Amino acid sequence: QQQVRQSPQSLTVWEGETAILNCSYENSAFDYFPWYQQFPGEGPALLIAIRSVSDKKEDGGFTIFFNKREKNLSLHIKDSQPGDSATYFCAAIDSGYNKLTFGKGTVLLVSP
Amino acid sequence: EAAVTQSPRSKVAVTGGKVTLSCHQTNNHDYMYWYRQDTGHGLRLIHYSYVADSTEKGDIPDGYKASRPSQENFSLILELASLSQTAVYFCASSDAREGNQAPLFGEGTRLSVL
């Protein structure tokens, strides 16, 4: 049973466009949602995170939009650059257990 | 600088052999985790620990043991390595405080079992 789903599996955008990565979850107990960025050969790096009491979080060119009722969220990468090409993972935490559940990731390619 | 350090960074093991992966964190975090990453599966939790001398099973614990001898150190042990355990393994640590729970990851250990 996949508790965190990401779409699309892969996404190609042109340099300067906004990339939109989607995530949905099933467990209502999830209350904290970090997004990670991973480059080949490296570990996942924390990008931005949102708590379920908020509906939006911004950090630089990255924005999370969160819809608790629909159990989904999205990561918007504004003014995408080739250096943003990476795999992005949506994750979810139930604070009662502090265990992180990952989606399978979205591979983003930003073409110049 | 806070960090999670894994060793070795890569390893080749023989089927049936014993493998120990080590992790050291300087973040002063209570929680530590071991994940494995396989193409098409994302990251899956093997074992975790929230205090020294105690470990908990994650989502895929079969074939793995874990040891947390101190707050800073967390090991993953494969007593009888199998071909299916070829993967990249990541260690992570996290704070228990609400809003700060996102784990910080190490660089990974690439394990090949032959």
Short mmCIF file of C-alpha atoms in Angstrom, two decimals:
data_model
loop_
_atom_site.label_atom_id
_atom_site.label_comp_id
_atom_site.label_asym_id
_atom_site.label_seq_id
_atom_site.Cartn_x
_atom_site.Cartn_y
_atom_site.Cartn_z
CA GLN A 1 0.00 0.00 0.00
CA GLN A 2 1.63 3.18 -1.19
CA GLN A 3 0.87 5.90 1.32
CA VAL A 4 2.54 8.77 -0.53
CA ARG A 5 2.10 9.13 -4.28
CA GLN A 6 3.92 11.49 -6.60
CA SER A 7 3.12 12.59 -10.11
CA PRO A 8 4.33 12.86 -12.72
CA GLN A 9 7.13 10.28 -12.63
CA SER A 10 9.17 12.55 -14.87
CA LEU A 11 8.80 16.11 -16.02
CA THR A 12 10.62 18.24 -18.58
CA VAL A 13 10.31 22.03 -18.58
CA TRP A 14 12.13 24.83 -20.37
CA GLU A 15 14.51 27.11 -18.55
CA GLY A 16 12.57 29.96 -16.94
CA GLU A 17 9.28 28.06 -16.68
CA THR A 18 7.56 27.03 -13.45
CA ALA A 19 7.77 23.31 -12.73
CA ILE A 20 4.86 21.82 -10.78
CA LEU A 21 5.35 18.55 -8.92
CA ASN A 22 2.39 16.85 -7.28
CA CYS A 23 2.01 14.69 -4.19
CA SER A 24 -0.94 13.01 -2.49
CA TYR A 25 -1.23 10.94 0.67
CA GLU A 26 -3.65 8.59 2.37
CA ASN A 27 -2.87 8.70 6.07
CA SER A 28 -4.77 11.50 7.84
CA ALA A 29 -2.26 11.33 10.69
CA PHE A 30 0.51 12.77 8.51
CA ASP A 31 1.11 16.31 9.69
CA TYR A 32 4.50 17.38 8.35
CA PHE A 33 5.60 17.25 4.73
CA PRO A 34 9.23 17.80 3.69
CA TRP A 35 10.41 17.84 0.11
CA TYR A 36 13.87 16.56 -0.75
CA GLN A 37 16.09 17.16 -3.76
CA GLN A 38 18.52 14.48 -4.84
CA PHE A 39 21.30 14.66 -7.41
CA PRO A 40 22.90 11.49 -8.81
CA GLY A 41 25.42 9.96 -6.42
CA GLU A 42 24.33 12.12 -3.49
CA GLY A 43 22.02 11.80 -0.52
CA PRO A 44 18.61 13.50 -0.44
CA ALA A 45 18.87 17.11 0.69
CA LEU A 46 16.04 18.86 2.51
CA LEU A 47 14.58 21.56 0.27
CA ILE A 48 11.49 22.92 1.98
CA ALA A 49 8.84 21.63 4.39
CA ILE A 50 5.30 22.48 5.46
CA ARG A 51 3.20 21.67 8.48
CA SER A 52 -0.42 20.62 8.00
CA VAL A 53 -1.68 23.74 9.83
CA SER A 54 -0.45 25.86 6.91
CA ASP A 55 -1.65 25.98 3.32
CA LYS A 56 1.39 27.63 1.77
CA LYS A 57 5.12 27.83 2.36
CA GLU A 58 7.64 29.81 0.34
CA ASP A 59 11.42 29.68 0.38
CA GLY A 60 13.29 31.43 -2.41
CA GLY A 61 11.96 30.13 -5.70
CA PHE A 62 10.28 27.09 -4.09
CA THR A 63 6.64 27.13 -2.94
CA ILE A 64 4.52 24.38 -1.40
CA PHE A 65 0.74 24.56 -1.76
CA PHE A 66 -1.08 22.29 0.69
CA ASN A 67 -4.72 21.13 0.64
CA LYS A 68 -5.53 19.22 3.81
CA ARG A 69 -9.11 18.40 2.83
CA GLU A 70 -8.03 16.85 -0.48
CA LYS A 71 -4.87 15.30 1.06
CA ASN A 72 -2.60 16.67 -1.59
CA LEU A 73 0.19 19.15 -2.00
CA SER A 74 2.35 20.49 -4.78
CA LEU A 75 5.83 21.91 -5.11
CA HIS A 76 6.23 24.84 -7.49
CA ILE A 77 9.72 25.64 -8.74
CA LYS A 78 9.64 29.13 -10.16
CA ASP A 79 12.01 30.26 -12.92
CA SER A 80 13.49 26.77 -13.29
CA GLN A 81 17.19 26.52 -14.16
CA PRO A 82 19.19 23.60 -15.58
CA GLY A 83 20.83 23.27 -12.17
CA ASP A 84 17.41 22.38 -10.73
CA SER A 85 17.45 19.16 -12.75
CA ALA A 86 17.25 16.44 -10.11
CA THR A 87 14.91 13.94 -8.52
CA TYR A 88 12.42 15.43 -6.07
CA PHE A 89 10.88 13.41 -3.29
CA CYS A 90 7.75 14.25 -1.37
CA ALA A 91 7.70 12.81 2.13
CA ALA A 92 5.26 12.70 5.02
CA ILE A 93 5.68 12.39 8.78
CA ASP A 94 3.28 11.36 11.50
CA SER A 95 4.66 13.35 14.43
CA GLY A 96 3.43 10.69 16.80
CA TYR A 97 5.97 8.26 15.40
CA ASN A 98 8.54 10.54 13.73
CA LYS A 99 8.87 8.11 10.82
CA LEU A 100 9.28 9.50 7.33
CA THR A 101 7.39 7.91 4.43
CA PHE A 102 8.63 8.76 0.94
CA GLY A 103 6.96 8.92 -2.41
CA LYS A 104 8.78 7.34 -5.36
CA GLY A 105 10.01 10.66 -6.68
CA THR A 106 9.67 12.90 -9.73
CA VAL A 107 12.63 13.26 -12.09
CA LEU A 108 12.80 16.86 -13.25
CA LEU A 109 14.75 17.90 -16.33
CA VAL A 110 15.12 21.60 -17.08
CA SER A 111 16.16 22.17 -20.67
CA PRO A 112 18.11 25.29 -21.62
CA GLU B 1 28.99 21.85 11.01
CA ALA B 2 26.18 19.37 11.58
CA ALA B 3 26.60 16.24 9.53
CA VAL B 4 25.76 12.59 8.96
CA THR B 5 28.76 10.53 7.93
CA GLN B 6 28.51 7.03 6.50
CA SER B 7 31.21 4.43 6.07
CA PRO B 8 32.17 2.79 3.88
CA ARG B 9 30.95 4.79 0.86
CA SER B 10 30.92 1.66 -1.23
CA LYS B 11 31.33 -2.02 -0.60
CA VAL B 12 31.36 -5.30 -2.49
CA ALA B 13 30.26 -8.29 -0.44
CA VAL B 14 29.86 -12.00 -1.15
CA THR B 15 26.56 -13.80 -0.79
CA GLY B 16 26.25 -15.24 2.71
CA GLY B 17 28.85 -12.94 4.18
CA LYS B 18 28.38 -10.45 7.00
CA VAL B 19 28.22 -6.74 6.23
CA THR B 20 28.22 -3.84 8.66
CA LEU B 21 27.40 -0.31 7.57
CA SER B 22 28.25 2.49 9.97
CA CYS B 23 26.78 5.92 10.54
CA HIS B 24 27.93 8.80 12.73
CA GLN B 25 26.05 12.05 13.32
CA THR B 26 27.18 15.30 14.89
CA ASN B 27 23.71 16.91 14.89
CA ASN B 28 22.88 16.02 18.51
CA HIS B 29 19.70 14.41 17.16
CA ASP B 30 17.72 11.79 19.05
CA TYR B 31 16.38 9.94 16.01
CA MET B 32 18.45 7.97 13.54
CA TYR B 33 17.29 5.98 10.51
CA TRP B 34 18.45 3.54 7.90
CA TYR B 35 16.84 3.65 4.45
CA ARG B 36 17.53 1.73 1.28
CA GLN B 37 17.06 3.15 -2.17
CA ASP B 38 16.28 1.09 -5.23
CA THR B 39 15.34 2.34 -8.66
CA GLY B 40 11.58 2.57 -8.89
CA HIS B 41 11.01 2.23 -5.14
CA GLY B 42 12.18 5.52 -3.75
CA LEU B 43 13.50 5.28 -0.18
CA ARG B 44 12.21 2.64 2.20
CA LEU B 45 12.73 2.57 5.96
CA ILE B 46 14.62 -0.46 7.33
CA HIS B 47 15.24 0.35 11.00
CA TYR B 48 15.21 3.43 13.18
CA SER B 49 16.07 4.44 16.71
CA TYR B 50 14.94 7.23 19.01
CA VAL B 51 17.34 6.58 21.87
CA ALA B 52 20.67 4.89 22.43
CA ASP B 53 20.58 1.12 23.07
CA SER B 54 17.15 0.81 21.45
CA THR B 55 16.09 0.12 17.87
CA GLU B 56 12.76 -0.24 16.10
CA LYS B 57 11.70 -2.07 12.95
CA GLY B 58 10.81 0.01 9.96
CA ASP B 59 8.81 -1.03 6.92
CA ILE B 60 11.28 -3.57 5.46
CA PRO B 61 13.35 -4.99 8.37
CA ASP B 62 13.70 -8.60 7.20
CA GLY B 63 17.33 -9.62 6.70
CA TYR B 64 18.68 -6.62 8.61
CA LYS B 65 19.64 -5.85 12.17
CA ALA B 66 20.49 -2.49 13.69
CA SER B 67 22.57 -1.32 16.62
CA ARG B 68 22.60 2.07 18.39
CA PRO B 69 25.43 1.97 20.94
CA SER B 70 25.42 5.74 21.49
CA GLN B 71 23.43 8.80 20.46
CA GLU B 72 25.96 9.53 17.70
CA ASN B 73 26.35 6.07 16.16
CA PHE B 74 23.94 3.77 14.37
CA SER B 75 24.94 0.62 12.48
CA LEU B 76 23.12 -1.58 10.00
CA ILE B 77 24.08 -5.26 9.98
CA LEU B 78 23.46 -7.80 7.27
CA GLU B 79 24.26 -11.14 8.91
CA LEU B 80 23.87 -13.18 5.71
CA ALA B 81 24.07 -10.87 2.73
CA SER B 82 21.92 -11.79 -0.27
CA LEU B 83 21.80 -10.62 -3.88
CA SER B 84 18.50 -8.83 -3.22
CA GLN B 85 20.24 -6.56 -0.72
CA THR B 86 22.25 -4.86 -3.44
CA ALA B 87 21.16 -1.22 -3.13
CA VAL B 88 22.21 2.20 -1.93
CA TYR B 89 21.80 2.65 1.81
CA PHE B 90 21.23 5.99 3.48
CA CYS B 91 21.53 6.90 7.11
CA ALA B 92 19.72 9.94 8.48
CA SER B 93 19.17 11.74 11.75
CA SER B 94 16.41 14.03 12.96
CA ASP B 95 15.25 16.20 15.80
CA ALA B 96 12.16 15.15 17.73
CA ARG B 97 10.84 18.69 18.06
CA GLU B 98 7.63 19.43 16.15
CA GLY B 99 8.36 21.33 12.97
CA ASN B 100 12.01 20.23 12.92
CA GLN B 101 11.53 16.56 12.25
CA ALA B 102 12.74 16.39 8.66
CA PRO B 103 15.73 14.03 8.68
CA LEU B 104 19.14 15.06 7.40
CA PHE B 105 20.77 12.43 5.22
CA GLY B 106 24.27 11.14 4.74
CA GLU B 107 25.90 10.63 1.35
CA GLY B 108 24.98 6.98 1.12
CA THR B 109 26.73 3.60 0.90
CA ARG B 110 26.57 1.72 -2.37
CA LEU B 111 26.45 -2.01 -1.58
CA SER B 112 26.90 -4.69 -4.21
CA VAL B 113 26.36 -8.29 -3.16
CA LEU B 114 27.85 -10.82 -5.59
#
